[in-house]
Short mmCIF file of C-alpha atoms in Angstrom, two decimals:
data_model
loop_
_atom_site.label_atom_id
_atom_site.label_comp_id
_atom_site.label_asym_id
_atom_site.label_seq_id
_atom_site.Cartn_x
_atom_site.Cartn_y
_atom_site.Cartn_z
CA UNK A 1 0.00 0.00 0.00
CA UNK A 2 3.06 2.48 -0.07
CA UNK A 3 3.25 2.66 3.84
CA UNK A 4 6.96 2.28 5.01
CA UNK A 5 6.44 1.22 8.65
CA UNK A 6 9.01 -0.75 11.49
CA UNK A 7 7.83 -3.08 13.33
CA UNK A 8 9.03 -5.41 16.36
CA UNK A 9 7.88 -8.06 18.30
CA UNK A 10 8.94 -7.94 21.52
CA UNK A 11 8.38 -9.39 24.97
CA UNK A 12 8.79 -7.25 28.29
CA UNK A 13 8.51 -7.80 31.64
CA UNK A 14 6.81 -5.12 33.57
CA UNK A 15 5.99 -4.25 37.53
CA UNK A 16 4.31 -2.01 39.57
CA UNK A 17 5.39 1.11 40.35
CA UNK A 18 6.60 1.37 43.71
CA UNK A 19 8.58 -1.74 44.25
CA UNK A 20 11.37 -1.46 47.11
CA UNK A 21 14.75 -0.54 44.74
CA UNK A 22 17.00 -3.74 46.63
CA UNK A 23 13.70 -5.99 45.29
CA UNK A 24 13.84 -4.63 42.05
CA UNK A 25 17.13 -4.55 41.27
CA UNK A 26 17.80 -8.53 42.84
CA UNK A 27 14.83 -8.95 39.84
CA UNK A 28 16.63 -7.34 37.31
CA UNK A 29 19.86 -8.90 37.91
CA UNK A 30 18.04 -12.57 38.15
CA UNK A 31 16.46 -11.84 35.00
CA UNK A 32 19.80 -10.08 33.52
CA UNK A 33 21.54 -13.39 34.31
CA UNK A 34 18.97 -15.90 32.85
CA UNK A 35 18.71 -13.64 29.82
CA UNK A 36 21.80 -14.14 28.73
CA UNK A 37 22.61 -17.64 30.28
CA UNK A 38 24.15 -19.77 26.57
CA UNK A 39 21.13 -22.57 27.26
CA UNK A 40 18.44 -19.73 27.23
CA UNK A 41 19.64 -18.48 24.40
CA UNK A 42 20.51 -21.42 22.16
CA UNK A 43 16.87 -22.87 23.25
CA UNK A 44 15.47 -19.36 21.85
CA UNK A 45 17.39 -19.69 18.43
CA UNK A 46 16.30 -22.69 17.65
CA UNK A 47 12.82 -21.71 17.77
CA UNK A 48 13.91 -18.83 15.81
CA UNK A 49 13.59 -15.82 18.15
CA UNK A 50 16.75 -13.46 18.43
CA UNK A 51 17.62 -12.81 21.79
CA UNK A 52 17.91 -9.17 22.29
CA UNK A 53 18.03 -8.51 26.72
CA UNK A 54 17.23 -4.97 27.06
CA UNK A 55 17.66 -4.04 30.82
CA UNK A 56 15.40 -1.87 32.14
CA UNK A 57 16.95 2.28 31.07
CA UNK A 58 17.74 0.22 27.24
CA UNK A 59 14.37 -0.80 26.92
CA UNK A 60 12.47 2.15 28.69
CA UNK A 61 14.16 4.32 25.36
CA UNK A 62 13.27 1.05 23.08
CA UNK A 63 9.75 0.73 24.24
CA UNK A 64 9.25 4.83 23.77
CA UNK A 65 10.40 5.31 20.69
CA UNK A 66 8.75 1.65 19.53
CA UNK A 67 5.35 3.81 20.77
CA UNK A 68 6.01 7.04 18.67
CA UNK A 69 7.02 4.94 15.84
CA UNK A 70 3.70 2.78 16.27
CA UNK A 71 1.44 5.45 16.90
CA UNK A 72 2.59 7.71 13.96
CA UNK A 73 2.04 4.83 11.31
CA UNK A 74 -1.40 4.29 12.53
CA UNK A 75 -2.15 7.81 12.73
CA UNK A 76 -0.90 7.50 9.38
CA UNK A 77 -3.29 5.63 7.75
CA UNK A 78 -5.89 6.75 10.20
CA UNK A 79 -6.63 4.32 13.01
CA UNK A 80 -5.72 6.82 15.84
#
């Protein structure tokens, strides 16, 4: 249809605000470390999803600009 639009599918995991910092960041380091843990990974490739472990200030500015991007293509063609 002439529309050049990026798109991802990705997979995040999100909380609640308010979560004590030591609690959050003992979650973000288990998850950090099981991320990128060579079993993990070789079990996602061969199922064909790229691993790509964004922690949490890498994929806040992923997720944001994934939105903008999103929101501009469907305002685009004018679902929004």
């Amino acid at each position: 249809m002439g529309y050049a639009i990026e798109a991802y599918l990705w997979v995040g995991l999100f909380t609640t605000a308010g979560v004590p910092e030591p609690i959050f960041n003992k979650m973000r380091a288990l998850i950090g470390k099981a991320a990128n843990d060579p079993g993990f990974k070789k079990a996602l490739e061969t199922v064909h999803i790229v691993p790509d472990y964004r922690d949490a200030q890498e994929f806040q500015k992923f997720f944001d600009a994934d939105y903008k991007r999103m929101a501009a293509a469907i305002k685009k063609i004018g679902k929004l």
